[in-house]
mmCIF file of C-alpha atoms in Angstrom:
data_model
loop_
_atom_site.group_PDB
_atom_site.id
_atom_site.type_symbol
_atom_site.label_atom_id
_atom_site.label_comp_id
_atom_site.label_asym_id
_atom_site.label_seq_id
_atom_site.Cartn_x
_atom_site.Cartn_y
_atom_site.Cartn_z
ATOM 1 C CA UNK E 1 -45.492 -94.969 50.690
ATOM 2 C CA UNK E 2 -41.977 -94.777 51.864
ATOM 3 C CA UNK E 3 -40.897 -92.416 48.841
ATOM 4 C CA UNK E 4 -43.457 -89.830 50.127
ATOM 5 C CA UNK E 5 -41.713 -89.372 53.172
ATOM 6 C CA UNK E 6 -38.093 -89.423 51.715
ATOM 7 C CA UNK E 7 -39.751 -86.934 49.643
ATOM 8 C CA UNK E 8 -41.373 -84.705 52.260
ATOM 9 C CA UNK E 9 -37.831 -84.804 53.816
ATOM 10 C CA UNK E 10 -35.716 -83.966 51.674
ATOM 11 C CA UNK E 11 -37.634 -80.902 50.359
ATOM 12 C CA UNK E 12 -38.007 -80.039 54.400
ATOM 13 C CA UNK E 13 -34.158 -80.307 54.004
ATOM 14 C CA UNK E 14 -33.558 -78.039 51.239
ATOM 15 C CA UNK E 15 -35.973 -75.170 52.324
ATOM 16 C CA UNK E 16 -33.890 -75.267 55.807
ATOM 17 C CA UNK E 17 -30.740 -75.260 53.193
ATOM 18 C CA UNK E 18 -32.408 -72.075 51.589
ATOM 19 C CA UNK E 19 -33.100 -70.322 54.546
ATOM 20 C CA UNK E 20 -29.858 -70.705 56.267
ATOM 21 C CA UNK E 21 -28.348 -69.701 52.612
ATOM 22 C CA UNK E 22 -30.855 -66.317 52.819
ATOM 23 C CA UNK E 23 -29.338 -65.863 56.683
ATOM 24 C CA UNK E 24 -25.604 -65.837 55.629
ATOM 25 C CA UNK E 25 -26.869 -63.180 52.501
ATOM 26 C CA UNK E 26 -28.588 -61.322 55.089
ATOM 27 C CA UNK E 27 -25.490 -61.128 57.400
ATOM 28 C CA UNK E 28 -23.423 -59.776 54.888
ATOM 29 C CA UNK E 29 -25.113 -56.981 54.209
ATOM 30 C CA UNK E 30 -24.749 -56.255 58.446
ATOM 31 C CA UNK E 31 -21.642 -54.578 58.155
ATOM 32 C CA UNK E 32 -18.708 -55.414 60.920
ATOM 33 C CA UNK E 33 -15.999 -52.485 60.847
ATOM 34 C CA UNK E 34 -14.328 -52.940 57.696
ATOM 35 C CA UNK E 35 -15.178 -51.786 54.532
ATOM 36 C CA UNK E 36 -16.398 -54.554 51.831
ATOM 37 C CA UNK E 37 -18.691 -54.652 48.241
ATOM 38 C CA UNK E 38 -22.017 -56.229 50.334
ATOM 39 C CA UNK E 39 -22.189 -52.820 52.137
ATOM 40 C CA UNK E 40 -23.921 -51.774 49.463
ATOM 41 C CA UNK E 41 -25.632 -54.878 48.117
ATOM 42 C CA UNK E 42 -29.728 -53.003 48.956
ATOM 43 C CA UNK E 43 -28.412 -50.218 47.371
ATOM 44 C CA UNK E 44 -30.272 -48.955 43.826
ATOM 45 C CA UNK E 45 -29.430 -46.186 41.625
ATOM 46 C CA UNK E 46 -32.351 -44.690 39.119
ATOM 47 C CA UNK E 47 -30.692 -45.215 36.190
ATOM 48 C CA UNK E 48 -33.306 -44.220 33.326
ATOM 49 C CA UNK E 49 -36.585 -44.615 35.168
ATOM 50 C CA UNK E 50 -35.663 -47.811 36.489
ATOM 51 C CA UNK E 51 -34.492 -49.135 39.916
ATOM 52 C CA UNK E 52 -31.128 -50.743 39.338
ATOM 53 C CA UNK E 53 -28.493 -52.613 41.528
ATOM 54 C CA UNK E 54 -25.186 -50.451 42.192
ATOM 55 C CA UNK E 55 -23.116 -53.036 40.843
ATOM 56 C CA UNK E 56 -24.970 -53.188 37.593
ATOM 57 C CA UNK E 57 -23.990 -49.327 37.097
ATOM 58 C CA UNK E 58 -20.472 -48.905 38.707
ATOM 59 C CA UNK E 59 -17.454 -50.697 39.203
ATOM 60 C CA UNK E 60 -17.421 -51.029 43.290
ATOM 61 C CA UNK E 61 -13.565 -51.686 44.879
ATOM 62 C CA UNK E 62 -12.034 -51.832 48.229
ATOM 63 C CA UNK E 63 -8.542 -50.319 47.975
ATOM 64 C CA UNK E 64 -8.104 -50.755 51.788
ATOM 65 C CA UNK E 65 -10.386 -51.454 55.183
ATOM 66 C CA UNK E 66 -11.574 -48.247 55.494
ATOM 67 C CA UNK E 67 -12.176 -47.290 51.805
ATOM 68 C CA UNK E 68 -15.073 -48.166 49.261
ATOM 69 C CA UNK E 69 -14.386 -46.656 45.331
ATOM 70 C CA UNK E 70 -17.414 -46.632 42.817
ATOM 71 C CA UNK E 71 -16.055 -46.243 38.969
ATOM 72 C CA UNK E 72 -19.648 -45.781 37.532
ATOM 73 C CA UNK E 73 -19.818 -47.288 34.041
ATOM 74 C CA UNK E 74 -21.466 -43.691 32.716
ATOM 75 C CA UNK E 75 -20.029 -40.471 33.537
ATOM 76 C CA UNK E 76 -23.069 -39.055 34.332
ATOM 77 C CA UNK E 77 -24.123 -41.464 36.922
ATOM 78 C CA UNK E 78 -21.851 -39.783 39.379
ATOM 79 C CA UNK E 79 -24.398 -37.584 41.119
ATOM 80 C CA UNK E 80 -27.158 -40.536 40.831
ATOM 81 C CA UNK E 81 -25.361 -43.208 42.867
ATOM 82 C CA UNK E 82 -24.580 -40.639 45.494
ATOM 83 C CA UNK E 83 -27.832 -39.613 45.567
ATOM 84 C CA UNK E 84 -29.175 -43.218 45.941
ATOM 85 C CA UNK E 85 -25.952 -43.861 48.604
ATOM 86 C CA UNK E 86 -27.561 -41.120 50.503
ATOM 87 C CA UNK E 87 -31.351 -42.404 50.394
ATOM 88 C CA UNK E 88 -30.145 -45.686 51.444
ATOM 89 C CA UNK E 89 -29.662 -44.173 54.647
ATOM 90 C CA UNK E 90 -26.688 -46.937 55.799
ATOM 91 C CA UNK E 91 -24.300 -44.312 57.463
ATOM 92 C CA UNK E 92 -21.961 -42.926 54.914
ATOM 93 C CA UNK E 93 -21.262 -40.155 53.368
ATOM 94 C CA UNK E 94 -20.181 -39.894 49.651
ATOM 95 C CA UNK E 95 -17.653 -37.982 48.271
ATOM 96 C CA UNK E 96 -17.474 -37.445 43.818
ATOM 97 C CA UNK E 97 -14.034 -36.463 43.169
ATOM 98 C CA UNK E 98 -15.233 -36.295 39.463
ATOM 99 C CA UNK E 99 -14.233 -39.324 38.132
ATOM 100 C CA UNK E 100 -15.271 -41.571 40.967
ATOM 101 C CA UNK E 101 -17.268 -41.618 44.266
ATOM 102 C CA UNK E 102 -15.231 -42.606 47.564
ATOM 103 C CA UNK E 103 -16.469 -43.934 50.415
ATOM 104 C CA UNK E 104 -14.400 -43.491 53.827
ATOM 105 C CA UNK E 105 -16.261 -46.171 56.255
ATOM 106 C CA UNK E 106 -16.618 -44.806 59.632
ATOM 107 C CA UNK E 107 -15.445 -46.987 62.512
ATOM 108 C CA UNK E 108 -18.090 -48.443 64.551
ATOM 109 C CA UNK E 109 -19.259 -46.906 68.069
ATOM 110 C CA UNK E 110 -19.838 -49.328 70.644
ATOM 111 C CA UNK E 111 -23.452 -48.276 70.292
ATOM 112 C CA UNK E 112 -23.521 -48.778 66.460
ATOM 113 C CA UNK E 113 -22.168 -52.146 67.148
ATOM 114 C CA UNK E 114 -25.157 -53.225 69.810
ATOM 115 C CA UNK E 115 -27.696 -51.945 67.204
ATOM 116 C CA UNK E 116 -25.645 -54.545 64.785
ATOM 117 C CA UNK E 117 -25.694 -57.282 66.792
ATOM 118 C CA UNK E 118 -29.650 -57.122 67.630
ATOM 119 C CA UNK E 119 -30.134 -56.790 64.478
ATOM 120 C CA UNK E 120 -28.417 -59.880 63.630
ATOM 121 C CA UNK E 121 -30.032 -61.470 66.695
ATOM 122 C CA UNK E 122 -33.236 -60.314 64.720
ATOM 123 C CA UNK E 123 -32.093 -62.108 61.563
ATOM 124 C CA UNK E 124 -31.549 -65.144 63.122
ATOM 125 C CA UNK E 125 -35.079 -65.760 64.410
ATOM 126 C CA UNK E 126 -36.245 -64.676 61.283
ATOM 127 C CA UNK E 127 -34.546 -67.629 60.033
ATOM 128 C CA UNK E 128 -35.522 -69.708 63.227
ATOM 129 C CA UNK E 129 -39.317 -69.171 62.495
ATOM 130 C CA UNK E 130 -38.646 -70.109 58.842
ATOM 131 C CA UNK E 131 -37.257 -72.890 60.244
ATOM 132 C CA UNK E 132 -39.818 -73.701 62.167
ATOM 133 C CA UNK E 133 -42.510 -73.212 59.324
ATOM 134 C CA UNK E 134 -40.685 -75.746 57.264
ATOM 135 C CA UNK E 135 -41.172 -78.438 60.038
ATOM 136 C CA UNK E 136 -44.825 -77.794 60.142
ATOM 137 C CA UNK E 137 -45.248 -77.887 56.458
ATOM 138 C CA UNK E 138 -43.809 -81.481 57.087
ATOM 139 C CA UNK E 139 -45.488 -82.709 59.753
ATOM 140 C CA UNK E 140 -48.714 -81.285 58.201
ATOM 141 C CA UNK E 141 -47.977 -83.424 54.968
ATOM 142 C CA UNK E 142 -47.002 -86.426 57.077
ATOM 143 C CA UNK E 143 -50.189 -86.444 58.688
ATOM 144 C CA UNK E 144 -52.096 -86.034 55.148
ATOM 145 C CA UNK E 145 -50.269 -89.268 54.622
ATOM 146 C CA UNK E 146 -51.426 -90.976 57.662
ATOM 147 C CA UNK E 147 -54.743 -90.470 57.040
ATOM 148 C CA UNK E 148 -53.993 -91.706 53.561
ATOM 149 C CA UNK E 149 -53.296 -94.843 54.959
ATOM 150 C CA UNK E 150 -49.341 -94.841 55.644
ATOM 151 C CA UNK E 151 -48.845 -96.804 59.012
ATOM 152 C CA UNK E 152 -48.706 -94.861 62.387
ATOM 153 C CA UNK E 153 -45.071 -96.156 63.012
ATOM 154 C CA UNK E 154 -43.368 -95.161 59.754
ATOM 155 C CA UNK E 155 -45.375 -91.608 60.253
ATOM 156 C CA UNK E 156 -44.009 -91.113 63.781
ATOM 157 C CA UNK E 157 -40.065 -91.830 62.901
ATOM 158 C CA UNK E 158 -40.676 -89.596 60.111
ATOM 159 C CA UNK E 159 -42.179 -86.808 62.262
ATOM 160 C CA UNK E 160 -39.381 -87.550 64.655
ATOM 161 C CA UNK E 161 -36.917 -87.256 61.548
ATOM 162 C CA UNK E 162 -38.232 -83.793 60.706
ATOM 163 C CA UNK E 163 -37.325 -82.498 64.588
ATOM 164 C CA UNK E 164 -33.744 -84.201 64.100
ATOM 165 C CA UNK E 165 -33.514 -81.726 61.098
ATOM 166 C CA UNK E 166 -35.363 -78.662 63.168
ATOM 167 C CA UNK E 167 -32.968 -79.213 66.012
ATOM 168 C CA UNK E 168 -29.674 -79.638 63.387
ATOM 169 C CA UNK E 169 -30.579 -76.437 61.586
ATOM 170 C CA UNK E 170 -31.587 -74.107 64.527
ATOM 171 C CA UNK E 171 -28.211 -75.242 66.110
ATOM 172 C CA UNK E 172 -26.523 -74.152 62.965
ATOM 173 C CA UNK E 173 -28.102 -70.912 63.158
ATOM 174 C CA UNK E 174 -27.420 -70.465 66.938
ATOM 175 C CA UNK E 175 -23.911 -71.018 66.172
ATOM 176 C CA UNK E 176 -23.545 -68.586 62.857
ATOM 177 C CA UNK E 177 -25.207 -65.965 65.240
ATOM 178 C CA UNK E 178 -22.414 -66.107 67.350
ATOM 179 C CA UNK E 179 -19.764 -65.882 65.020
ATOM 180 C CA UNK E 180 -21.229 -62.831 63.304
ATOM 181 C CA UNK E 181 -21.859 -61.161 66.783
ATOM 182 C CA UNK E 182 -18.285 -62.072 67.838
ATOM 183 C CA UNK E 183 -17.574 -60.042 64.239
ATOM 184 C CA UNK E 184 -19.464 -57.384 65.171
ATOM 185 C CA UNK E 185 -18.397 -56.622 68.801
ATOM 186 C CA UNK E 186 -14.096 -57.619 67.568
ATOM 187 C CA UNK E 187 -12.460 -53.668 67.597
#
């Protein structure tokens, strides 16, 4: 009965894993003053009818902080991923010098950077409910196991178990919240 539980807990463990892995994706696309490639990781470019990942049609560098250069693969793609730049709606403005787009990336206002941070606040309880979910899923299995037969004791320290995990995890995201606000709010 015992391998049940080690079983229920470690896949509790690696859905926390996965959502704290989808929380550090999520805060690098929240931008923090300089200029970087995961700026523009939700942005997609119609190239032939189909929605398709900048990075699959253009060669994205950062020459310096404040700078972002798209080589697209295909000429013609020029006016496309500046059109698609612009629809993303993430605050900049494109510029096709004919062979390339550039990107100059705007400092951040002090009010730009409170909209940031809530929305990395947001993030993180995103990630705190997931979190949260995961436990239940566990319990809720632990308890199919108790009425299965599994003894009350070994149920309880594994129920206990899953909370050590909770508590672990939510502190972890408590504590990457703060760095990327500290990011953020840095001039």
């Amino acid at each position: 009965m015992t391998e049940e539980i080690d079983f229920i807990l470690e896949s509790t463990e690696e859905s926390m894993n996965g959502t704290i892995a989808h929380l550090e994706k999520e805060f690098l696309n929240i931008r923090a003053g300089k200029a970087s490639p995961a700026m523009l990781g939700g942005v997609f470019v119609d190239y032939y009818g189909s929605a398709t990942p900048l990075s699959q049609v253009s060669k994205i560098s950062v020459p310096d902080a404040r700078t972002i250069t798209l080589q697209p693969f295909e000429k013609n793609m020029l006016q496309a991923i500046e059109k698609a730049i612009m629809i993303a709606n993430i605050g900049f403005n494109p510029m096709n010098n004919g062979d390339m787009v550039i990107i100059s990336v705007p400092p951040l206002t002090e009010e730009r950077r409170r909209d940031l941070a809530k929305q990395a606040k947001s993030e993180a309880e995103d990630a705190k409910i997931g979190i949260r979910n995961s436990r239940k899923d566990a319990n809720t299995d632990i308890k199919k196991l108790e009425k299965e037969g599994t003894s009350e004791d070994v149920c309880k320290s594994a129920e206990e178990e899953v909370q050590n995990l909770t508590n672990a995890f939510i502190k972890k995201i408590d504590e990457l919240l703060v760095l990327k606000e500290a990011e953020i709010m840095k001039v």
